[in-house]
Short mmCIF file of C-alpha atoms in Angstrom, two decimals:
data_model
loop_
_atom_site.label_atom_id
_atom_site.label_comp_id
_atom_site.label_asym_id
_atom_site.label_seq_id
_atom_site.Cartn_x
_atom_site.Cartn_y
_atom_site.Cartn_z
CA MET A 1 -110.65 80.51 103.87
CA ARG A 2 -108.50 77.85 102.37
CA THR A 3 -111.23 76.75 100.00
CA ARG A 4 -111.86 80.34 98.85
CA SER A 5 -107.98 80.85 98.36
CA ALA A 6 -107.69 77.61 96.36
CA ALA A 7 -110.70 78.57 94.21
CA LEU A 8 -109.17 82.04 93.63
CA LEU A 9 -105.76 80.53 92.66
CA LEU A 10 -107.50 78.11 90.28
CA ALA A 11 -109.54 80.91 88.68
CA LEU A 12 -106.44 82.98 88.19
CA ALA A 13 -104.57 80.02 86.68
CA LEU A 14 -107.34 79.23 84.24
CA GLY A 15 -107.80 82.87 83.37
CA ALA A 16 -104.09 83.29 82.57
CA ASP A 17 -104.15 80.18 80.46
CA ALA A 18 -107.23 81.34 78.53
CA ALA A 19 -105.52 84.70 77.98
CA ALA A 20 -102.36 82.99 76.67
CA CYS A 21 -104.51 81.05 74.21
CA GLY A 22 -106.61 84.09 73.23
CA GLU A 23 -107.34 85.47 69.83
CA PRO A 24 -104.38 85.82 67.43
CA SER A 25 -103.05 89.37 66.93
CA GLU A 26 -103.75 91.35 63.71
CA ALA A 27 -100.09 90.67 62.72
CA GLU A 28 -100.45 86.91 63.19
CA ARG A 29 -103.61 86.79 61.18
CA PHE A 30 -101.84 88.83 58.31
CA ILE A 31 -98.98 86.23 58.00
CA GLN A 32 -101.24 83.20 57.74
CA GLY A 33 -100.76 81.43 54.32
CA THR A 34 -97.88 80.84 51.98
CA TRP A 35 -95.33 83.51 50.98
CA SER A 36 -92.74 83.08 48.34
CA TYR A 37 -89.79 84.68 46.54
CA SER A 38 -87.76 83.53 43.57
CA GLY A 39 -84.88 84.84 41.63
CA THR A 40 -81.63 84.02 39.73
CA VAL A 41 -78.08 84.39 40.93
CA PRO A 42 -76.04 85.69 38.01
CA GLY A 43 -73.43 83.41 36.60
CA GLU A 44 -69.69 84.03 36.60
CA PRO A 45 -67.20 83.03 33.90
CA LEU A 46 -66.91 79.55 35.35
CA HIS A 47 -70.46 79.02 36.51
CA ARG A 48 -73.92 79.23 34.92
CA PRO A 49 -76.68 81.33 36.50
CA MET A 50 -78.70 79.46 39.13
CA SER A 51 -82.32 79.87 39.94
CA PHE A 52 -83.53 79.75 43.58
CA MET A 53 -86.81 80.08 45.43
CA ILE A 54 -87.92 80.25 49.06
CA GLU A 55 -91.37 79.74 50.56
CA TRP A 56 -92.64 80.25 54.12
CA THR A 57 -96.01 78.89 55.21
CA PHE A 58 -97.67 79.93 58.49
CA ALA A 59 -100.87 78.02 59.58
CA SER A 60 -102.30 78.42 63.14
CA GLY A 61 -99.14 77.74 65.05
CA ALA A 62 -97.45 75.56 62.45
CA PHE A 63 -94.67 76.71 60.03
CA ARG A 64 -92.91 75.30 57.04
CA GLN A 65 -89.89 76.77 55.18
CA SER A 66 -89.04 75.19 51.84
CA GLY A 67 -86.98 76.11 48.76
CA TYR A 68 -84.70 75.33 46.02
CA PRO A 69 -81.86 74.45 46.09
CA PRO A 70 -83.53 71.92 48.35
CA LEU A 71 -84.12 73.02 51.93
CA LEU A 72 -86.86 72.13 54.38
CA SER A 73 -87.66 73.14 57.91
CA GLU A 74 -90.95 72.67 59.60
CA GLY A 75 -92.38 72.73 63.13
CA ARG A 76 -94.46 74.84 65.47
CA TYR A 77 -94.31 78.57 66.37
CA ARG A 78 -95.54 80.78 69.21
CA VAL A 79 -95.71 84.50 69.06
CA ALA A 80 -92.97 86.19 71.04
CA ARG A 81 -94.02 89.79 70.23
CA ALA A 82 -96.54 91.34 67.94
CA GLU A 83 -96.73 94.93 66.77
CA ALA A 84 -98.51 96.67 63.88
CA ALA A 85 -95.66 96.34 61.35
CA ALA A 86 -93.71 93.40 62.80
CA ILE A 87 -93.98 90.13 64.56
CA ALA A 88 -91.49 87.89 66.28
CA LEU A 89 -92.01 84.21 66.33
CA THR A 90 -90.21 81.53 68.37
CA LEU A 91 -89.85 78.47 66.21
CA TYR A 92 -89.74 75.05 68.20
CA ALA A 93 -90.27 71.36 67.53
CA GLN A 94 -88.33 71.83 64.37
CA LYS A 95 -87.25 69.20 61.96
CA GLY A 96 -85.34 69.49 58.59
CA ASN A 97 -82.15 70.95 57.22
CA PHE A 98 -81.47 73.49 60.01
CA SER A 99 -80.80 73.28 63.74
CA GLU A 100 -83.60 71.69 65.67
CA SER A 101 -82.91 74.19 68.54
CA ASP A 102 -85.54 76.78 69.29
CA ARG A 103 -84.95 80.02 67.43
CA THR A 104 -86.71 83.35 67.07
CA ILE A 105 -87.36 84.98 63.73
CA SER A 106 -88.45 88.55 63.06
CA ILE A 107 -91.02 89.31 60.33
CA ALA A 108 -91.49 92.74 58.95
CA ILE A 109 -94.98 93.33 57.66
CA ASP A 110 -95.93 95.70 54.76
CA ARG A 111 -99.71 95.69 54.61
CA GLY A 112 -99.85 98.28 51.86
CA ALA A 113 -97.66 96.18 49.48
CA ASN A 114 -99.06 92.87 50.86
CA THR A 115 -95.55 91.61 51.58
CA ILE A 116 -93.45 90.25 54.49
CA SER A 117 -89.73 89.89 54.99
CA VAL A 118 -88.28 87.27 57.37
CA ASP A 119 -85.10 88.19 59.29
CA GLN A 120 -84.37 91.13 56.85
CA GLY A 121 -84.38 88.66 53.91
CA PRO A 122 -85.90 89.22 50.51
CA THR A 123 -89.41 90.59 50.25
CA LEU A 124 -91.90 87.71 50.10
CA ARG A 125 -95.23 87.93 48.28
CA ARG A 126 -98.43 86.09 49.28
CA LYS A 127 -98.84 83.04 47.07
CA ALA A 128 -102.25 82.69 45.45
CA LYS A 129 -104.32 79.82 46.67
#
């Protein structure tokens, strides 16, 4: 009886682990690649206009956020929640200009326009390879 119980527990544990490492969701597959946005902040009487850009790259559990003025954050992600038009990612093992504490970001997905928006920020377009 003990042997059967131990085998059952082992099978359940391995099955749960395999399910956790299962196929990526449709939303996670959609966000793979590099997404970018650029623009200009208008000048004021005492300041000149300033250009800026931001890029997010998602690649099979790794992320990178970069931009200008210079910023950099990179690390790993895991899917916290995935839906048809949105995905939430927990960022961890981060290094760069921001906090290294784990944080969760929400990404809105617009498949029709082929765009995403991270944490209600600007609309990012997929960057050509």
